[in-house]
PDB file of N, CA, C and O in Angstrom:
ATOM      1  N   MET A   1       0.837  -1.179   0.000  1.00 58.00           N
ATOM      2  CA  MET A   1       0.000   0.000   0.000  1.00 58.00           C
ATOM      3  C   MET A   1       0.879   1.240   0.000  1.00 58.00           C
ATOM      4  O   MET A   1       1.773   1.362   0.808  1.00 58.00           O
ATOM      5  N   ASN A   2       0.543   2.126  -0.931  1.00 67.00           N
ATOM      6  CA  ASN A   2       1.305   3.365  -1.048  1.00 67.00           C
ATOM      7  C   ASN A   2       0.651   4.453  -0.202  1.00 67.00           C
ATOM      8  O   ASN A   2      -0.553   4.663  -0.250  1.00 67.00           O
ATOM      9  N   LYS A   3       1.480   5.128   0.546  1.00 75.00           N
ATOM     10  CA  LYS A   3       0.983   6.253   1.337  1.00 75.00           C
ATOM     11  C   LYS A   3       1.112   7.528   0.512  1.00 75.00           C
ATOM     12  O   LYS A   3       1.985   7.661  -0.332  1.00 75.00           O
ATOM     13  N   GLU A   4       0.223   8.459   0.793  1.00 74.00           N
ATOM     14  CA  GLU A   4       0.289   9.749   0.118  1.00 74.00           C
ATOM     15  C   GLU A   4       1.545  10.482   0.578  1.00 74.00           C
ATOM     16  O   GLU A   4       1.819  10.535   1.773  1.00 74.00           O
ATOM     17  N   PRO A   5       2.310  11.056  -0.364  1.00 69.00           N
ATOM     18  CA  PRO A   5       3.491  11.812   0.069  1.00 69.00           C
ATOM     19  C   PRO A   5       3.084  13.093   0.781  1.00 69.00           C
ATOM     20  O   PRO A   5       2.148  13.777   0.371  1.00 69.00           O
ATOM     21  N   LYS A   6       3.756  13.377   1.857  1.00 67.00           N
ATOM     22  CA  LYS A   6       3.460  14.584   2.618  1.00 67.00           C
ATOM     23  C   LYS A   6       4.217  15.757   2.002  1.00 67.00           C
ATOM     24  O   LYS A   6       5.337  15.602   1.535  1.00 67.00           O
ATOM     25  N   PRO A   7       3.609  16.925   2.008  1.00 60.00           N
ATOM     26  CA  PRO A   7       4.337  18.085   1.490  1.00 60.00           C
ATOM     27  C   PRO A   7       5.541  18.392   2.375  1.00 60.00           C
ATOM     28  O   PRO A   7       5.485  18.271   3.593  1.00 60.00           O
ATOM     29  N   THR A   8       6.627  18.797   1.716  1.00 64.00           N
ATOM     30  CA  THR A   8       7.851  19.064   2.464  1.00 64.00           C
ATOM     31  C   THR A   8       7.813  20.446   3.110  1.00 64.00           C
ATOM     32  O   THR A   8       8.535  20.694   4.061  1.00 64.00           O
ATOM     33  N   ARG A   9       6.995  21.315   2.592  1.00 63.00           N
ATOM     34  CA  ARG A   9       6.918  22.657   3.161  1.00 63.00           C
ATOM     35  C   ARG A   9       5.797  22.708   4.189  1.00 63.00           C
ATOM     36  O   ARG A   9       4.825  21.967   4.120  1.00 63.00           O
ATOM     37  N   GLY A  10       5.908  23.656   5.118  1.00 69.00           N
ATOM     38  CA  GLY A  10       4.904  23.784   6.152  1.00 69.00           C
ATOM     39  C   GLY A  10       3.651  24.501   5.670  1.00 69.00           C
ATOM     40  O   GLY A  10       2.581  24.314   6.204  1.00 69.00           O
ATOM     41  N   MET A  11       3.781  25.350   4.645  1.00 69.00           N
ATOM     42  CA  MET A  11       2.657  26.138   4.161  1.00 69.00           C
ATOM     43  C   MET A  11       2.438  25.807   2.686  1.00 69.00           C
ATOM     44  O   MET A  11       3.389  25.774   1.917  1.00 69.00           O
ATOM     45  N   PRO A  12       1.198  25.561   2.279  1.00 81.00           N
ATOM     46  CA  PRO A  12       0.958  25.279   0.864  1.00 81.00           C
ATOM     47  C   PRO A  12       1.323  26.481  -0.012  1.00 81.00           C
ATOM     48  O   PRO A  12       1.198  27.631   0.400  1.00 81.00           O
ATOM     49  N   ARG A  13       1.774  26.194  -1.203  1.00 83.00           N
ATOM     50  CA  ARG A  13       2.197  27.269  -2.107  1.00 83.00           C
ATOM     51  C   ARG A  13       1.055  28.192  -2.464  1.00 83.00           C
ATOM     52  O   ARG A  13       1.245  29.390  -2.634  1.00 83.00           O
ATOM     53  N   SER A  14      -0.151  27.649  -2.626  1.00 85.00           N
ATOM     54  CA  SER A  14      -1.279  28.489  -3.015  1.00 85.00           C
ATOM     55  C   SER A  14      -1.553  29.558  -1.962  1.00 85.00           C
ATOM     56  O   SER A  14      -1.892  30.692  -2.294  1.00 85.00           O
ATOM     57  N   LEU A  15      -1.397  29.206  -0.696  1.00 87.00           N
ATOM     58  CA  LEU A  15      -1.596  30.195   0.360  1.00 87.00           C
ATOM     59  C   LEU A  15      -0.506  31.259   0.314  1.00 87.00           C
ATOM     60  O   LEU A  15      -0.775  32.455   0.482  1.00 87.00           O
ATOM     61  N   LEU A  16       0.707  30.837   0.043  1.00 86.00           N
ATOM     62  CA  LEU A  16       1.814  31.787  -0.066  1.00 86.00           C
ATOM     63  C   LEU A  16       1.598  32.732  -1.239  1.00 86.00           C
ATOM     64  O   LEU A  16       1.805  33.944  -1.125  1.00 86.00           O
ATOM     65  N   TYR A  17       1.151  32.199  -2.378  1.00 88.00           N
ATOM     66  CA  TYR A  17       0.899  33.033  -3.550  1.00 88.00           C
ATOM     67  C   TYR A  17      -0.264  33.994  -3.315  1.00 88.00           C
ATOM     68  O   TYR A  17      -0.298  35.074  -3.893  1.00 88.00           O
ATOM     69  N   ALA A  18      -1.212  33.625  -2.477  1.00 87.00           N
ATOM     70  CA  ALA A  18      -2.328  34.518  -2.162  1.00 87.00           C
ATOM     71  C   ALA A  18      -1.908  35.599  -1.179  1.00 87.00           C
ATOM     72  O   ALA A  18      -2.475  36.693  -1.178  1.00 87.00           O
ATOM     73  N   MET A  19      -0.910  35.334  -0.347  1.00 91.00           N
ATOM     74  CA  MET A  19      -0.478  36.308   0.654  1.00 91.00           C
ATOM     75  C   MET A  19       0.328  37.447   0.043  1.00 91.00           C
ATOM     76  O   MET A  19       0.366  38.542   0.605  1.00 91.00           O
ATOM     77  N   ILE A  20       0.972  37.223  -1.092  1.00 92.00           N
ATOM     78  CA  ILE A  20       1.807  38.269  -1.704  1.00 92.00           C
ATOM     79  C   ILE A  20       0.957  39.478  -2.115  1.00 92.00           C
ATOM     80  O   ILE A  20       1.238  40.598  -1.675  1.00 92.00           O
ATOM     81  N   PRO A  21      -0.074  39.332  -2.948  1.00 93.00           N
ATOM     82  CA  PRO A  21      -0.880  40.528  -3.257  1.00 93.00           C
ATOM     83  C   PRO A  21      -1.657  41.035  -2.048  1.00 93.00           C
ATOM     84  O   PRO A  21      -1.914  42.232  -1.930  1.00 93.00           O
ATOM     85  N   GLY A  22      -2.009  40.139  -1.133  1.00 94.00           N
ATOM     86  CA  GLY A  22      -2.694  40.576   0.076  1.00 94.00           C
ATOM     87  C   GLY A  22      -1.821  41.485   0.920  1.00 94.00           C
ATOM     88  O   GLY A  22      -2.284  42.488   1.456  1.00 94.00           O
ATOM     89  N   GLY A  23      -0.548  41.145   1.036  1.00 95.00           N
ATOM     90  CA  GLY A  23       0.383  41.984   1.778  1.00 95.00           C
ATOM     91  C   GLY A  23       0.577  43.340   1.123  1.00 95.00           C
ATOM     92  O   GLY A  23       0.701  44.364   1.793  1.00 95.00           O
ATOM     93  N   PHE A  24       0.608  43.334  -0.213  1.00 96.00           N
ATOM     94  CA  PHE A  24       0.730  44.598  -0.945  1.00 96.00           C
ATOM     95  C   PHE A  24      -0.465  45.493  -0.649  1.00 96.00           C
ATOM     96  O   PHE A  24      -0.312  46.698  -0.403  1.00 96.00           O
ATOM     97  N   LEU A  25      -1.661  44.922  -0.659  1.00 96.00           N
ATOM     98  CA  LEU A  25      -2.855  45.715  -0.380  1.00 96.00           C
ATOM     99  C   LEU A  25      -2.873  46.223   1.056  1.00 96.00           C
ATOM    100  O   LEU A  25      -3.328  47.343   1.316  1.00 96.00           O
ATOM    101  N   VAL A  26      -2.350  45.448   1.986  1.00 95.00           N
ATOM    102  CA  VAL A  26      -2.279  45.891   3.382  1.00 95.00           C
ATOM    103  C   VAL A  26      -1.332  47.076   3.506  1.00 95.00           C
ATOM    104  O   VAL A  26      -1.622  48.049   4.212  1.00 95.00           O
ATOM    105  N   ILE A  27      -0.193  47.037   2.819  1.00 94.00           N
ATOM    106  CA  ILE A  27       0.752  48.157   2.859  1.00 94.00           C
ATOM    107  C   ILE A  27       0.116  49.417   2.289  1.00 94.00           C
ATOM    108  O   ILE A  27       0.241  50.511   2.850  1.00 94.00           O
ATOM    109  N   ILE A  28      -0.591  49.290   1.154  1.00 92.00           N
ATOM    110  CA  ILE A  28      -1.257  50.440   0.552  1.00 92.00           C
ATOM    111  C   ILE A  28      -2.315  50.998   1.499  1.00 92.00           C
ATOM    112  O   ILE A  28      -2.447  52.214   1.662  1.00 92.00           O
ATOM    113  N   LEU A  29      -3.057  50.126   2.158  1.00 92.00           N
ATOM    114  CA  LEU A  29      -4.079  50.562   3.098  1.00 92.00           C
ATOM    115  C   LEU A  29      -3.463  51.310   4.280  1.00 92.00           C
ATOM    116  O   LEU A  29      -3.972  52.354   4.701  1.00 92.00           O
ATOM    117  N   ILE A  30      -2.348  50.826   4.788  1.00 91.00           N
ATOM    118  CA  ILE A  30      -1.667  51.501   5.901  1.00 91.00           C
ATOM    119  C   ILE A  30      -1.174  52.881   5.471  1.00 91.00           C
ATOM    120  O   ILE A  30      -1.346  53.870   6.191  1.00 91.00           O
ATOM    121  N   LEU A  31      -0.578  52.965   4.278  1.00 87.00           N
ATOM    122  CA  LEU A  31      -0.100  54.257   3.793  1.00 87.00           C
ATOM    123  C   LEU A  31      -1.250  55.230   3.592  1.00 87.00           C
ATOM    124  O   LEU A  31      -1.129  56.426   3.882  1.00 87.00           O
ATOM    125  N   PHE A  32      -2.366  54.729   3.106  1.00 86.00           N
ATOM    126  CA  PHE A  32      -3.530  55.592   2.886  1.00 86.00           C
ATOM    127  C   PHE A  32      -4.097  56.098   4.206  1.00 86.00           C
ATOM    128  O   PHE A  32      -4.420  57.279   4.342  1.00 86.00           O
ATOM    129  N   LEU A  33      -4.200  55.212   5.177  1.00 86.00           N
ATOM    130  CA  LEU A  33      -4.789  55.605   6.461  1.00 86.00           C
ATOM    131  C   LEU A  33      -3.871  56.525   7.271  1.00 86.00           C
ATOM    132  O   LEU A  33      -4.351  57.314   8.071  1.00 86.00           O
ATOM    133  N   THR A  34      -2.569  56.423   7.083  1.00 85.00           N
ATOM    134  CA  THR A  34      -1.664  57.301   7.815  1.00 85.00           C
ATOM    135  C   THR A  34      -1.477  58.646   7.119  1.00 85.00           C
ATOM    136  O   THR A  34      -0.791  59.514   7.641  1.00 85.00           O
ATOM    137  N   GLY A  35      -2.070  58.831   5.952  1.00 81.00           N
ATOM    138  CA  GLY A  35      -1.979  60.111   5.252  1.00 81.00           C
ATOM    139  C   GLY A  35      -0.671  60.291   4.522  1.00 81.00           C
ATOM    140  O   GLY A  35      -0.156  61.404   4.443  1.00 81.00           O
ATOM    141  N   PHE A  36      -0.121  59.243   3.988  1.00 69.00           N
ATOM    142  CA  PHE A  36       1.166  59.323   3.292  1.00 69.00           C
ATOM    143  C   PHE A  36       1.081  60.259   2.101  1.00 69.00           C
ATOM    144  O   PHE A  36       2.012  60.994   1.811  1.00 69.00           O
ATOM    145  N   TRP A  37      -0.050  60.250   1.395  1.00 66.00           N
ATOM    146  CA  TRP A  37      -0.180  61.063   0.195  1.00 66.00           C
ATOM    147  C   TRP A  37      -0.865  62.398   0.457  1.00 66.00           C
ATOM    148  O   TRP A  37      -1.186  63.123  -0.477  1.00 66.00           O
ATOM    149  N   ARG A  38      -1.070  62.747   1.725  1.00 72.00           N
ATOM    150  CA  ARG A  38      -1.763  63.998   2.039  1.00 72.00           C
ATOM    151  C   ARG A  38      -0.862  65.179   1.693  1.00 72.00           C
ATOM    152  O   ARG A  38       0.290  65.221   2.077  1.00 72.00           O
ATOM    153  N   GLN A  39      -1.416  66.126   0.985  1.00 64.00           N
ATOM    154  CA  GLN A  39      -0.664  67.325   0.626  1.00 64.00           C
ATOM    155  C   GLN A  39      -0.893  68.383   1.690  1.00 64.00           C
ATOM    156  O   GLN A  39      -1.975  68.484   2.259  1.00 64.00           O
ATOM    157  N   GLU A  40       0.135  69.145   1.939  1.00 64.00           N
ATOM    158  CA  GLU A  40       0.019  70.225   2.917  1.00 64.00           C
ATOM    159  C   GLU A  40      -0.879  71.320   2.340  1.00 64.00           C
ATOM    160  O   GLU A  40      -0.633  71.848   1.269  1.00 64.00           O
ATOM    161  N   ALA A  41      -1.909  71.654   3.054  1.00 62.00           N
ATOM    162  CA  ALA A  41      -2.829  72.697   2.615  1.00 62.00           C
ATOM    163  C   ALA A  41      -2.514  73.971   3.383  1.00 62.00           C
ATOM    164  O   ALA A  41      -2.442  73.974   4.599  1.00 62.00           O
ATOM    165  N   THR A  42      -2.328  75.041   2.659  1.00 62.00           N
ATOM    166  CA  THR A  42      -2.067  76.334   3.297  1.00 62.00           C
ATOM    167  C   THR A  42      -3.152  77.307   2.874  1.00 62.00           C
ATOM    168  O   THR A  42      -3.664  77.262   1.758  1.00 62.00           O
ATOM    169  N   ASP A  43      -3.493  78.212   3.785  1.00 66.00           N
ATOM    170  CA  ASP A  43      -4.512  79.216   3.498  1.00 66.00           C
ATOM    171  C   ASP A  43      -3.912  80.449   2.829  1.00 66.00           C
ATOM    172  O   ASP A  43      -4.632  81.283   2.311  1.00 66.00           O
ATOM    173  N   GLU A  44      -2.601  80.565   2.866  1.00 73.00           N
ATOM    174  CA  GLU A  44      -1.951  81.743   2.301  1.00 73.00           C
ATOM    175  C   GLU A  44      -1.785  81.589   0.798  1.00 73.00           C
ATOM    176  O   GLU A  44      -1.446  80.524   0.308  1.00 73.00           O
ATOM    177  N   MET A  45      -2.025  82.695   0.110  1.00 74.00           N
ATOM    178  CA  MET A  45      -1.786  82.716  -1.329  1.00 74.00           C
ATOM    179  C   MET A  45      -0.317  83.088  -1.557  1.00 74.00           C
ATOM    180  O   MET A  45       0.248  83.864  -0.786  1.00 74.00           O
ATOM    181  N   PRO A  46       0.293  82.554  -2.578  1.00 72.00           N
ATOM    182  CA  PRO A  46       1.676  82.954  -2.843  1.00 72.00           C
ATOM    183  C   PRO A  46       1.739  84.430  -3.223  1.00 72.00           C
ATOM    184  O   PRO A  46       0.809  84.962  -3.829  1.00 72.00           O
ATOM    185  N   PRO A  47       2.809  85.119  -2.847  1.00 79.00           N
ATOM    186  CA  PRO A  47       2.893  86.551  -3.151  1.00 79.00           C
ATOM    187  C   PRO A  47       2.937  86.790  -4.662  1.00 79.00           C
ATOM    188  O   PRO A  47       3.560  86.039  -5.400  1.00 79.00           O
ATOM    189  N   VAL A  48       2.255  87.859  -5.076  1.00 81.00           N
ATOM    190  CA  VAL A  48       2.215  88.208  -6.493  1.00 81.00           C
ATOM    191  C   VAL A  48       3.388  89.127  -6.780  1.00 81.00           C
ATOM    192  O   VAL A  48       3.566  90.152  -6.132  1.00 81.00           O
ATOM    193  N   VAL A  49       4.203  88.751  -7.718  1.00 82.00           N
ATOM    194  CA  VAL A  49       5.349  89.576  -8.109  1.00 82.00           C
ATOM    195  C   VAL A  49       4.995  90.293  -9.393  1.00 82.00           C
ATOM    196  O   VAL A  49       4.723  89.682 -10.415  1.00 82.00           O
ATOM    197  N   GLU A  50       4.959  91.623  -9.287  1.00 84.00           N
ATOM    198  CA  GLU A  50       4.626  92.420 -10.472  1.00 84.00           C
ATOM    199  C   GLU A  50       5.903  92.713 -11.235  1.00 84.00           C
ATOM    200  O   GLU A  50       6.872  93.200 -10.685  1.00 84.00           O
ATOM    201  N   GLU A  51       5.847  92.424 -12.536  1.00 83.00           N
ATOM    202  CA  GLU A  51       7.017  92.705 -13.372  1.00 83.00           C
ATOM    203  C   GLU A  51       6.851  94.102 -13.978  1.00 83.00           C
ATOM    204  O   GLU A  51       5.749  94.498 -14.323  1.00 83.00           O
ATOM    205  N   PRO A  52       7.952  94.832 -14.081  1.00 80.00           N
ATOM    206  CA  PRO A  52       7.850  96.168 -14.691  1.00 80.00           C
ATOM    207  C   PRO A  52       7.468  96.049 -16.165  1.00 80.00           C
ATOM    208  O   PRO A  52       7.778  95.065 -16.830  1.00 80.00           O
ATOM    209  N   ALA A  53       6.767  97.068 -16.641  1.00 76.00           N
ATOM    210  CA  ALA A  53       6.345  97.060 -18.036  1.00 76.00           C
ATOM    211  C   ALA A  53       7.584  97.125 -18.932  1.00 76.00           C
ATOM    212  O   ALA A  53       8.552  97.821 -18.616  1.00 76.00           O
ATOM    213  N   PRO A  54       7.575  96.389 -20.029  1.00 79.00           N
ATOM    214  CA  PRO A  54       8.752  96.413 -20.912  1.00 79.00           C
ATOM    215  C   PRO A  54       8.908  97.794 -21.569  1.00 79.00           C
ATOM    216  O   PRO A  54       7.925  98.441 -21.929  1.00 79.00           O
ATOM    217  N   ALA A  55      10.138  98.210 -21.698  1.00 78.00           N
ATOM    218  CA  ALA A  55      10.430  99.518 -22.303  1.00 78.00           C
ATOM    219  C   ALA A  55      10.232  99.414 -23.814  1.00 78.00           C
ATOM    220  O   ALA A  55      10.668  98.463 -24.442  1.00 78.00           O
ATOM    221  N   VAL A  56       9.551 100.405 -24.359  1.00 77.00           N
ATOM    222  CA  VAL A  56       9.294 100.421 -25.799  1.00 77.00           C
ATOM    223  C   VAL A  56      10.408 101.226 -26.463  1.00 77.00           C
ATOM    224  O   VAL A  56      10.613 102.389 -26.156  1.00 77.00           O
ATOM    225  N   VAL A  57      11.133 100.615 -27.378  1.00 74.00           N
ATOM    226  CA  VAL A  57      12.219 101.284 -28.076  1.00 74.00           C
ATOM    227  C   VAL A  57      11.764 101.578 -29.495  1.00 74.00           C
ATOM    228  O   VAL A  57      11.375 100.701 -30.237  1.00 74.00           O
ATOM    229  N   GLU A  58      11.802 102.874 -29.873  1.00 69.00           N
ATOM    230  CA  GLU A  58      11.375 103.245 -31.222  1.00 69.00           C
ATOM    231  C   GLU A  58      12.545 103.623 -32.067  1.00 69.00           C
ATOM    232  O   GLU A  58      13.535 104.096 -31.720  1.00 69.00           O
TER     233      GLU A  58
END
């Protein structure tokens, strides 16, 4: 009688392959929740620099 061969690894490959994109999504979720992409909002307008009118040469 032949016995079924036991897997040599502790975790099936399919579970490992499913954890890779899952881990990526967890990292993206953490970055999103911590505000990694949040832009600094300021209420001040940048100063307006007026340029002198160009001199007309005739």
